[in-house]
Amino acid sequence: MQKFFSDAVEFVPILLQGVWLTVVVTIGSLLLSTVLGLLWAMMRVSGIGILVGVSAVVINVIRGIPIIVLLFYIYFVMPDFGVALTALQAAIIGLGIAYSAYQAENFRAGIEAIDKGQIEAAQTIGMGWWLTMRRVVLPQAVKIVLPPYGNVMIMMLKDSSQASTITVAELALQGKLIASSTFKNTSVFTLVALMYLTMSIPLILLVRHFENKANRK
Amino acid sequence: MIELKDVHKSFGKVEVLKGITASVAKSEVVCIIGPSGSGKSTILRCINGLESYDAGDISVEGARVDRNDRSIVAVRTQVSMVFQRFNLFPHRTALENVIEGPLYVKKEPRAAALARGRALLAQVGLAEKADVHPPQLSGGQQQRVAIARALAMQPKAILFDEPTSALDPELVGDVLSVMRKLADDGMTMVVVTHEMGFARDVADRVLFIDGGVIVEQGAAKSVLNQPQHPRTQDFLRRVLHPL
């Protein structure tokens, strides 16, 4: 145990550099997945044939490809087409795109849960599609969407470790590097696990808060 | 002011409107009565473009109603609608519900919209409920807020789709008296209703609809007191003397 604490003192500062990149990847891809997910969801509920079709295809293609393959594709294949990205950029874009499919389905479920009468009421006071979305549907859908959205945040935090496969030195990769050079596997990976857990707990509490709030309605 | 000419409408294979021709003049109150499933609500929903219609013509103040055309927004700001289930926005207060259209559709200045919104709530007897959210209001109060919301658009006509059918019986009177006041003030109204007392006292004209056609129409008192058609007689007997 004492050995563990002395290892911790030594390794935590290095691992914290990884934590920083983990946070950057998670927040970056969360923002991107939210924007894209909202876009796919809006296309899906737009009622315009071509937009509905395109978003359905996009969502299913994304859902059908493993995150790790998507990351390889963006990082290793895109340069062949003249798009060279840094590992960090590729990780954020890859995870953002991968999760946009789940976000889209979540948002769509939230939007479709809103009573049709609400949309008709908005229409009868002369609101167009976009104004109806912005003033009537989305504000009500947010409450429905938040608990699953919180769960996606937790999953994205953990899946940011997949960025290690394209050389982003986030927490998991930092841990692996330290472990392979010191052979202190137990100490290092215990620390890594504890750090992920420490970051997840506030999110878990946040989800519980959202759920309580939604249930009180 | 509102004209329907030989309007047909089908949902899938079921034809719900089989050639409706009717008109509503300015300041006229027309009640539409008839059994459920007869197409009453569909007529209202076609008039302000919530539903499309397959054949025929509907026009409001000379402008054709086409739900797929941009002009539908202009039609809807002239012809408001009040729903059976109120459809108030639950995330906004009573006052915010009322000023939503004026602020965001008509782009009125906030101060003016607020002042008018409060006046309208006072008009329907709910001045003190301005800052309450709809779920905290009774059904009758919600429906009166919905009427204020419709009035806030300064419409030329209001369509009422069974406005009291979802209310507890003791709350019906408050809503009907607000509607009666509107009629007295000269508002053009088309009311789908099962309230025969209201139809008799307030309506100028009554249309009896069954099976997607207008079976009988005429002055409210004559249709309701001396119905000519056997189907009208049968319907009124069932509604007025259910036992």
Short mmCIF file of C-alpha atoms in Angstrom, two decimals:
data_model
loop_
_atom_site.label_atom_id
_atom_site.label_comp_id
_atom_site.label_asym_id
_atom_site.label_seq_id
_atom_site.Cartn_x
_atom_site.Cartn_y
_atom_site.Cartn_z
CA MET A 1 0.00 0.00 0.00
CA GLN A 2 2.81 2.35 0.93
CA LYS A 3 4.43 1.48 -2.39
CA PHE A 4 1.21 2.48 -4.14
CA PHE A 5 1.22 5.93 -2.53
CA SER A 6 4.83 6.58 -3.40
CA ASP A 7 4.09 5.48 -6.98
CA ALA A 8 1.08 7.75 -6.98
CA VAL A 9 3.15 10.76 -5.95
CA GLU A 10 5.48 10.00 -8.80
CA PHE A 11 2.97 9.19 -11.54
CA VAL A 12 -0.03 11.43 -10.85
CA PRO A 13 1.55 14.60 -12.30
CA ILE A 14 2.28 12.74 -15.56
CA LEU A 15 -1.16 11.18 -15.63
CA LEU A 16 -2.75 14.60 -15.06
CA GLN A 17 -1.35 15.71 -18.41
CA GLY A 18 -3.34 12.83 -19.86
CA VAL A 19 -6.41 13.91 -17.88
CA TRP A 20 -6.20 17.29 -19.52
CA LEU A 21 -6.29 15.76 -23.00
CA THR A 22 -9.08 13.42 -21.95
CA VAL A 23 -11.13 16.45 -20.90
CA VAL A 24 -10.34 18.28 -24.16
CA VAL A 25 -11.30 15.27 -26.30
CA THR A 26 -14.48 14.65 -24.30
CA ILE A 27 -15.71 18.25 -24.31
CA GLY A 28 -14.72 18.80 -27.94
CA SER A 29 -16.43 15.67 -29.21
CA LEU A 30 -19.45 16.27 -26.93
CA LEU A 31 -19.98 19.70 -28.50
CA LEU A 32 -19.53 18.37 -32.02
CA SER A 33 -21.82 15.38 -31.43
CA THR A 34 -24.47 17.67 -29.95
CA VAL A 35 -24.44 20.04 -32.92
CA LEU A 36 -24.38 17.22 -35.50
CA GLY A 37 -26.93 15.17 -33.55
CA LEU A 38 -29.29 18.14 -33.44
CA LEU A 39 -28.79 18.64 -37.17
CA TRP A 40 -29.55 14.98 -38.01
CA ALA A 41 -32.55 15.01 -35.66
CA MET A 42 -33.98 18.20 -37.18
CA MET A 43 -33.52 16.78 -40.66
CA ARG A 44 -35.21 13.58 -39.54
CA VAL A 45 -38.31 15.38 -38.25
CA SER A 46 -38.38 18.05 -40.98
CA GLY A 47 -40.91 16.12 -43.05
CA ILE A 48 -38.88 16.93 -46.18
CA GLY A 49 -38.27 13.65 -47.99
CA ILE A 50 -34.67 14.15 -49.07
CA LEU A 51 -33.54 15.47 -45.67
CA VAL A 52 -35.28 12.62 -43.86
CA GLY A 53 -33.62 10.10 -46.16
CA VAL A 54 -30.15 11.61 -45.92
CA SER A 55 -30.23 11.78 -42.14
CA ALA A 56 -31.53 8.21 -41.85
CA VAL A 57 -28.68 6.96 -44.04
CA VAL A 58 -26.06 9.03 -42.20
CA ILE A 59 -27.26 7.82 -38.79
CA ASN A 60 -27.27 4.18 -39.82
CA VAL A 61 -23.87 4.33 -41.51
CA ILE A 62 -22.33 5.96 -38.45
CA ARG A 63 -24.03 3.48 -36.12
CA GLY A 64 -22.77 0.56 -38.15
CA ILE A 65 -19.07 1.47 -37.97
CA PRO A 66 -17.03 0.88 -34.80
CA ILE A 67 -15.61 4.04 -33.25
CA ILE A 68 -12.08 2.75 -33.56
CA VAL A 69 -12.46 2.17 -37.30
CA LEU A 70 -13.92 5.64 -37.72
CA LEU A 71 -10.90 7.08 -35.89
CA PHE A 72 -8.47 5.11 -38.08
CA TYR A 73 -10.33 6.26 -41.15
CA ILE A 74 -10.17 9.92 -40.25
CA TYR A 75 -6.59 9.83 -39.03
CA PHE A 76 -4.97 7.44 -41.50
CA VAL A 77 -7.16 7.52 -44.63
CA MET A 78 -8.19 11.17 -44.90
CA PRO A 79 -4.58 12.31 -45.55
CA ASP A 80 -4.77 10.29 -48.78
CA PHE A 81 -7.52 12.68 -49.82
CA GLY A 82 -5.49 15.69 -48.81
CA VAL A 83 -7.09 16.18 -45.40
CA ALA A 84 -4.34 15.86 -42.82
CA LEU A 85 -5.47 16.35 -39.25
CA THR A 86 -3.57 16.28 -35.99
CA ALA A 87 -4.30 13.29 -33.81
CA LEU A 88 -6.28 15.47 -31.39
CA GLN A 89 -8.40 16.98 -34.18
CA ALA A 90 -9.04 13.54 -35.66
CA ALA A 91 -10.04 12.17 -32.25
CA ILE A 92 -12.50 14.98 -31.56
CA ILE A 93 -14.02 14.77 -35.04
CA GLY A 94 -14.16 10.96 -35.01
CA LEU A 95 -15.77 10.65 -31.60
CA GLY A 96 -18.04 13.61 -32.35
CA ILE A 97 -19.31 11.99 -35.54
CA ALA A 98 -19.61 8.55 -33.94
CA TYR A 99 -21.70 9.84 -31.06
CA SER A 100 -23.79 12.20 -33.22
CA ALA A 101 -25.84 9.18 -34.29
CA TYR A 102 -26.81 8.36 -30.69
CA GLN A 103 -27.41 12.01 -29.89
CA ALA A 104 -29.63 12.30 -32.97
CA GLU A 105 -31.81 9.36 -31.93
CA ASN A 106 -32.06 10.77 -28.42
CA PHE A 107 -33.01 14.24 -29.66
CA ARG A 108 -35.50 12.80 -32.13
CA ALA A 109 -37.18 10.79 -29.40
CA GLY A 110 -37.42 13.96 -27.30
CA ILE A 111 -38.86 16.00 -30.14
CA GLU A 112 -41.36 13.32 -31.09
CA ALA A 113 -42.50 12.98 -27.49
CA ILE A 114 -43.94 16.50 -27.63
CA ASP A 115 -47.73 16.45 -28.00
CA LYS A 116 -48.86 17.14 -31.56
CA GLY A 117 -51.33 19.64 -30.16
CA GLN A 118 -48.42 21.85 -29.13
CA ILE A 119 -47.23 22.07 -32.72
CA GLU A 120 -50.75 22.75 -33.98
CA ALA A 121 -51.22 25.48 -31.40
CA ALA A 122 -47.97 27.09 -32.56
CA GLN A 123 -49.08 26.85 -36.18
CA THR A 124 -52.44 28.43 -35.47
CA ILE A 125 -50.75 31.52 -34.07
CA GLY A 126 -48.83 31.75 -37.32
CA MET A 127 -45.53 30.20 -36.32
CA GLY A 128 -43.46 28.60 -39.06
CA TRP A 129 -41.48 25.38 -38.69
CA TRP A 130 -38.33 26.91 -37.27
CA LEU A 131 -40.08 29.24 -34.83
CA THR A 132 -42.23 26.32 -33.64
CA MET A 133 -39.08 24.29 -33.01
CA ARG A 134 -37.26 27.09 -31.24
CA ARG A 135 -40.05 28.49 -29.09
CA VAL A 136 -42.32 25.49 -28.47
CA VAL A 137 -40.82 22.07 -29.21
CA LEU A 138 -37.15 22.27 -28.25
CA PRO A 139 -37.63 23.98 -24.86
CA GLN A 140 -39.99 21.18 -23.86
CA ALA A 141 -37.89 18.43 -25.44
CA VAL A 142 -34.82 19.49 -23.45
CA LYS A 143 -36.34 18.18 -20.22
CA ILE A 144 -36.99 14.79 -21.79
CA VAL A 145 -33.60 14.61 -23.46
CA LEU A 146 -31.38 15.62 -20.54
CA PRO A 147 -31.14 12.34 -18.57
CA PRO A 148 -30.07 10.25 -21.59
CA TYR A 149 -27.82 13.12 -22.65
CA GLY A 150 -26.04 12.86 -19.30
CA ASN A 151 -25.51 9.15 -19.90
CA VAL A 152 -24.00 9.90 -23.29
CA MET A 153 -21.60 12.32 -21.56
CA ILE A 154 -20.39 9.52 -19.27
CA MET A 155 -19.99 7.12 -22.18
CA MET A 156 -18.07 9.73 -24.16
CA LEU A 157 -15.73 10.41 -21.26
CA LYS A 158 -14.85 6.73 -21.15
CA ASP A 159 -14.75 6.28 -24.92
CA SER A 160 -12.33 9.18 -25.23
CA SER A 161 -9.77 6.53 -24.26
CA GLN A 162 -10.15 5.17 -27.79
CA ALA A 163 -8.27 8.27 -28.95
CA SER A 164 -5.19 6.52 -27.57
CA THR A 165 -5.31 4.24 -30.62
CA ILE A 166 -4.44 7.18 -32.86
CA THR A 167 -1.65 8.45 -30.56
CA VAL A 168 -3.54 11.05 -28.56
CA ALA A 169 -1.70 10.97 -25.23
CA GLU A 170 -4.82 11.12 -23.11
CA LEU A 171 -5.17 9.40 -19.75
CA ALA A 172 -5.31 5.79 -20.98
CA LEU A 173 -2.31 6.18 -23.27
CA GLN A 174 -0.27 8.04 -20.64
CA GLY A 175 -0.99 5.17 -18.26
CA LYS A 176 0.02 2.58 -20.82
CA LEU A 177 3.27 4.44 -21.56
CA ILE A 178 4.19 4.72 -17.88
CA ALA A 179 3.26 1.10 -17.24
CA SER A 180 5.30 -0.26 -20.12
CA SER A 181 8.38 1.72 -19.08
CA THR A 182 8.15 1.02 -15.33
CA PHE A 183 6.34 -2.36 -15.26
CA LYS A 184 4.30 -1.00 -12.32
CA ASN A 185 1.07 -2.17 -13.94
CA THR A 186 -0.95 -2.46 -10.75
CA SER A 187 -0.19 1.01 -9.45
CA VAL A 188 -0.51 2.74 -12.79
CA PHE A 189 -3.73 1.17 -14.02
CA THR A 190 -5.34 1.48 -10.59
CA LEU A 191 -4.55 5.17 -10.69
CA VAL A 192 -5.90 5.45 -14.23
CA ALA A 193 -9.12 3.70 -13.26
CA LEU A 194 -9.53 5.92 -10.16
CA MET A 195 -9.04 9.03 -12.25
CA TYR A 196 -11.73 8.01 -14.77
CA LEU A 197 -14.02 7.20 -11.84
CA THR A 198 -13.34 10.58 -10.24
CA MET A 199 -14.30 12.34 -13.45
CA SER A 200 -17.40 10.15 -13.94
CA ILE A 201 -18.90 10.61 -10.49
CA PRO A 202 -19.92 14.27 -10.93
CA LEU A 203 -21.53 13.30 -14.25
CA ILE A 204 -23.34 10.38 -12.62
CA LEU A 205 -24.69 12.74 -9.95
CA LEU A 206 -25.71 15.18 -12.66
CA VAL A 207 -27.69 12.47 -14.46
CA ARG A 208 -29.43 11.54 -11.20
CA HIS A 209 -30.31 15.22 -10.72
CA PHE A 210 -31.77 15.40 -14.26
CA GLU A 211 -33.76 12.23 -13.67
CA ASN A 212 -35.19 13.47 -10.39
CA LYS A 213 -36.15 16.71 -12.04
CA ALA A 214 -37.81 14.93 -14.96
CA ASN A 215 -39.71 12.59 -12.64
CA ARG A 216 -41.03 15.43 -10.53
CA LYS A 217 -42.89 16.83 -13.55
CA MET B 1 -65.68 36.03 -45.02
CA ILE B 2 -65.00 32.29 -44.89
CA GLU B 3 -66.11 30.35 -47.96
CA LEU B 4 -66.11 26.60 -48.50
CA LYS B 5 -66.99 25.28 -51.94
CA ASP B 6 -67.54 21.56 -52.47
CA VAL B 7 -64.70 20.59 -50.12
CA HIS B 8 -63.66 16.94 -50.13
CA LYS B 9 -61.20 15.31 -47.78
CA SER B 10 -60.15 11.71 -47.27
CA PHE B 11 -57.97 10.07 -44.66
CA GLY B 12 -56.61 7.11 -46.57
CA LYS B 13 -59.65 5.37 -48.05
CA VAL B 14 -62.11 6.97 -45.69
CA GLU B 15 -63.76 10.04 -47.15
CA VAL B 16 -64.60 12.27 -44.17
CA LEU B 17 -65.81 15.36 -46.07
CA LYS B 18 -67.98 14.64 -49.09
CA GLY B 19 -68.55 18.02 -50.63
CA ILE B 20 -69.02 20.70 -47.99
CA THR B 21 -70.28 24.03 -49.23
CA ALA B 22 -70.84 26.73 -46.65
CA SER B 23 -70.01 30.31 -45.86
CA VAL B 24 -69.59 32.42 -42.78
CA ALA B 25 -70.26 36.13 -42.91
CA LYS B 26 -68.49 38.78 -40.87
CA SER B 27 -69.66 38.89 -37.24
CA GLU B 28 -71.67 35.75 -37.75
CA VAL B 29 -71.62 32.94 -35.19
CA VAL B 30 -72.02 29.53 -36.81
CA CYS B 31 -72.27 26.36 -34.74
CA ILE B 32 -71.46 23.02 -36.31
CA ILE B 33 -73.18 20.09 -34.65
CA GLY B 34 -73.31 16.43 -35.44
CA PRO B 35 -72.28 12.99 -34.25
CA SER B 36 -68.61 12.28 -33.56
CA GLY B 37 -66.68 11.18 -36.58
CA SER B 38 -68.96 13.18 -38.86
CA GLY B 39 -66.18 15.50 -40.02
CA LYS B 40 -66.99 18.57 -37.90
CA SER B 41 -63.48 19.11 -36.57
CA THR B 42 -61.94 18.33 -39.93
CA ILE B 43 -63.84 21.27 -41.43
CA LEU B 44 -62.29 23.65 -38.88
CA ARG B 45 -58.86 22.13 -39.35
CA CYS B 46 -59.10 22.59 -43.11
CA ILE B 47 -60.15 26.23 -42.75
CA ASN B 48 -56.87 27.21 -41.11
CA GLY B 49 -54.74 24.69 -42.91
CA LEU B 50 -53.99 22.22 -40.12
CA GLU B 51 -55.26 19.66 -42.63
CA SER B 52 -55.06 19.76 -46.39
CA TYR B 53 -58.17 19.10 -48.45
CA ASP B 54 -58.32 17.04 -51.61
CA ALA B 55 -60.80 18.90 -53.74
CA GLY B 56 -62.89 22.04 -53.70
CA ASP B 57 -61.99 25.49 -52.46
CA ILE B 58 -61.65 27.20 -49.12
CA SER B 59 -61.00 30.90 -48.92
CA VAL B 60 -60.69 33.40 -46.10
CA GLU B 61 -61.38 37.01 -47.06
CA GLY B 62 -60.86 36.01 -50.68
CA ALA B 63 -57.47 34.37 -50.11
CA ARG B 64 -57.33 30.66 -50.94
CA VAL B 65 -56.31 28.42 -48.05
CA ASP B 66 -53.37 26.24 -49.06
CA ARG B 67 -51.45 24.71 -46.20
CA ASN B 68 -48.38 24.16 -48.34
CA ASP B 69 -48.10 27.78 -49.39
CA ARG B 70 -46.44 30.60 -47.48
CA SER B 71 -49.74 32.49 -47.53
CA ILE B 72 -51.04 30.08 -44.88
CA VAL B 73 -49.29 32.13 -42.20
CA ALA B 74 -51.34 35.19 -43.14
CA VAL B 75 -54.53 33.09 -43.05
CA ARG B 76 -53.66 31.73 -39.62
CA THR B 77 -52.98 35.14 -38.15
CA GLN B 78 -56.46 36.17 -39.33
CA VAL B 79 -58.26 33.02 -38.23
CA SER B 80 -57.28 31.83 -34.77
CA MET B 81 -58.18 28.49 -33.30
CA VAL B 82 -59.16 27.25 -29.86
CA PHE B 83 -58.69 23.53 -29.23
CA GLN B 84 -60.63 20.97 -27.23
CA ARG B 85 -57.54 20.19 -25.16
CA PHE B 86 -56.42 23.84 -24.86
CA ASN B 87 -52.87 23.11 -26.12
CA LEU B 88 -51.34 25.85 -24.01
CA PHE B 89 -47.56 25.90 -23.88
CA PRO B 90 -46.85 24.33 -20.47
CA HIS B 91 -43.36 25.82 -20.16
CA ARG B 92 -44.66 29.38 -20.36
CA THR B 93 -46.87 31.36 -18.01
CA ALA B 94 -50.43 32.33 -18.89
CA LEU B 95 -49.27 35.79 -19.92
CA GLU B 96 -46.35 34.43 -21.93
CA ASN B 97 -48.74 32.11 -23.74
CA VAL B 98 -50.88 35.08 -24.70
CA ILE B 99 -48.04 37.30 -25.93
CA GLU B 100 -46.10 34.56 -27.73
CA GLY B 101 -47.78 35.20 -31.09
CA PRO B 102 -47.75 39.00 -30.92
CA LEU B 103 -44.07 39.03 -29.88
CA TYR B 104 -42.57 36.40 -32.16
CA VAL B 105 -44.95 36.23 -35.13
CA LYS B 106 -46.23 39.80 -35.34
CA LYS B 107 -43.04 41.25 -33.85
CA GLU B 108 -44.88 43.74 -31.66
CA PRO B 109 -42.82 45.74 -29.17
CA ARG B 110 -42.61 43.88 -25.86
CA ALA B 111 -44.18 46.60 -23.73
CA ALA B 112 -47.21 46.92 -26.00
CA ALA B 113 -47.65 43.14 -26.21
CA LEU B 114 -47.42 42.80 -22.43
CA ALA B 115 -49.98 45.53 -21.83
CA ARG B 116 -52.40 44.03 -24.32
CA GLY B 117 -51.76 40.53 -22.98
CA ARG B 118 -52.68 41.62 -19.45
CA ALA B 119 -55.79 43.36 -20.75
CA LEU B 120 -56.85 40.20 -22.58
CA LEU B 121 -56.34 38.05 -19.50
CA ALA B 122 -58.46 40.54 -17.57
CA GLN B 123 -61.09 40.29 -20.30
CA VAL B 124 -61.38 36.53 -19.76
CA GLY B 125 -61.39 37.01 -15.99
CA LEU B 126 -57.86 35.78 -15.28
CA ALA B 127 -55.90 38.97 -14.57
CA GLU B 128 -54.53 37.52 -11.34
CA LYS B 129 -53.31 34.33 -13.04
CA ALA B 130 -50.93 36.07 -15.45
CA ASP B 131 -47.77 34.58 -13.95
CA VAL B 132 -49.11 31.06 -13.35
CA HIS B 133 -48.08 28.13 -15.54
CA PRO B 134 -50.91 26.22 -17.29
CA PRO B 135 -50.56 22.96 -15.30
CA GLN B 136 -51.50 24.96 -12.18
CA LEU B 137 -54.74 26.17 -13.77
CA SER B 138 -58.10 24.41 -13.96
CA GLY B 139 -59.33 23.24 -17.35
CA GLY B 140 -61.76 26.11 -17.59
CA GLN B 141 -59.04 28.61 -16.76
CA GLN B 142 -56.70 27.04 -19.29
CA GLN B 143 -59.34 27.29 -21.98
CA ARG B 144 -59.92 30.95 -21.18
CA VAL B 145 -56.16 31.58 -21.46
CA ALA B 146 -56.30 29.79 -24.81
CA ILE B 147 -59.09 32.13 -25.92
CA ALA B 148 -57.01 35.11 -24.80
CA ARG B 149 -54.08 33.69 -26.78
CA ALA B 150 -56.29 33.44 -29.85
CA LEU B 151 -57.56 37.00 -29.35
CA ALA B 152 -54.03 38.33 -28.98
CA MET B 153 -53.46 37.73 -32.68
CA GLN B 154 -56.31 40.23 -33.31
CA PRO B 155 -57.98 37.72 -35.61
CA LYS B 156 -60.93 38.41 -37.86
CA ALA B 157 -62.46 35.09 -36.89
CA ILE B 158 -61.95 32.38 -34.28
CA LEU B 159 -62.54 28.68 -34.80
CA PHE B 160 -63.53 26.73 -31.69
CA ASP B 161 -63.04 22.96 -31.80
CA GLU B 162 -65.26 21.52 -29.06
CA PRO B 163 -63.95 24.09 -26.58
CA THR B 164 -65.86 22.72 -23.59
CA SER B 165 -65.80 18.97 -24.27
CA ALA B 166 -62.73 18.33 -22.10
CA LEU B 167 -64.01 20.36 -19.14
CA ASP B 168 -65.65 19.33 -15.90
CA PRO B 169 -69.33 20.28 -16.17
CA GLU B 170 -69.13 23.03 -13.55
CA LEU B 171 -66.37 24.80 -15.50
CA VAL B 172 -68.20 24.87 -18.83
CA GLY B 173 -70.21 27.96 -17.96
CA ASP B 174 -67.17 30.24 -17.47
CA VAL B 175 -65.84 29.40 -20.91
CA LEU B 176 -69.21 29.70 -22.62
CA SER B 177 -69.85 33.10 -21.06
CA VAL B 178 -66.51 34.37 -22.37
CA MET B 179 -67.49 33.07 -25.81
CA ARG B 180 -70.92 34.65 -25.58
CA LYS B 181 -69.29 37.98 -24.75
CA LEU B 182 -67.08 37.66 -27.82
CA ALA B 183 -70.12 36.96 -29.99
CA ASP B 184 -71.89 40.00 -28.53
CA ASP B 185 -68.84 42.10 -29.41
CA GLY B 186 -69.18 41.06 -33.04
CA MET B 187 -66.45 38.43 -33.37
CA THR B 188 -66.89 36.04 -36.28
CA MET B 189 -66.98 32.56 -34.79
CA VAL B 190 -67.25 29.00 -36.04
CA VAL B 191 -67.92 26.67 -33.14
CA VAL B 192 -67.96 22.90 -33.21
CA THR B 193 -69.91 22.04 -30.11
CA HIS B 194 -72.21 19.67 -28.28
CA GLU B 195 -73.56 22.53 -26.15
CA MET B 196 -77.01 22.84 -27.69
CA GLY B 197 -77.98 25.57 -25.23
CA PHE B 198 -75.09 27.71 -26.41
CA ALA B 199 -75.92 27.01 -30.05
CA ARG B 200 -79.55 27.96 -29.53
CA ASP B 201 -78.84 31.17 -27.59
CA VAL B 202 -75.70 32.50 -29.25
CA ALA B 203 -75.39 31.09 -32.76
CA ASP B 204 -76.89 32.85 -35.75
CA ARG B 205 -76.79 29.69 -37.79
CA VAL B 206 -76.40 25.98 -37.16
CA LEU B 207 -75.02 23.38 -39.55
CA PHE B 208 -75.87 19.77 -38.83
CA ILE B 209 -73.24 17.48 -40.30
CA ASP B 210 -73.45 13.73 -40.58
CA GLY B 211 -71.37 11.35 -42.66
CA GLY B 212 -69.30 14.15 -44.18
CA VAL B 213 -72.19 16.13 -45.64
CA ILE B 214 -74.27 19.03 -44.40
CA VAL B 215 -77.60 17.38 -43.73
CA GLU B 216 -79.41 20.46 -42.59
CA GLN B 217 -78.62 24.10 -41.96
CA GLY B 218 -80.45 27.25 -41.10
CA ALA B 219 -81.20 29.75 -38.37
CA ALA B 220 -80.11 28.29 -35.03
CA LYS B 221 -83.54 28.29 -33.43
CA SER B 222 -85.32 26.73 -36.36
CA VAL B 223 -82.79 23.91 -36.82
CA LEU B 224 -82.66 23.14 -33.12
CA ASN B 225 -86.36 23.59 -32.33
CA GLN B 226 -87.95 22.32 -35.55
CA PRO B 227 -85.43 20.09 -37.31
CA GLN B 228 -86.71 19.00 -40.72
CA HIS B 229 -84.46 16.09 -41.57
CA PRO B 230 -85.00 12.76 -39.78
CA ARG B 231 -81.27 12.41 -39.04
CA THR B 232 -81.20 15.82 -37.39
CA GLN B 233 -84.30 14.96 -35.40
CA ASP B 234 -82.76 11.68 -34.30
CA PHE B 235 -79.43 13.30 -33.35
CA LEU B 236 -81.06 16.09 -31.35
CA ARG B 237 -83.30 13.65 -29.56
CA ARG B 238 -80.27 11.59 -28.49
CA VAL B 239 -78.30 14.65 -27.36
CA LEU B 240 -81.11 16.43 -25.56
CA HIS B 241 -82.77 13.37 -24.05
CA PRO B 242 -80.08 10.75 -23.68
CA LEU B 243 -82.20 8.50 -21.42
#
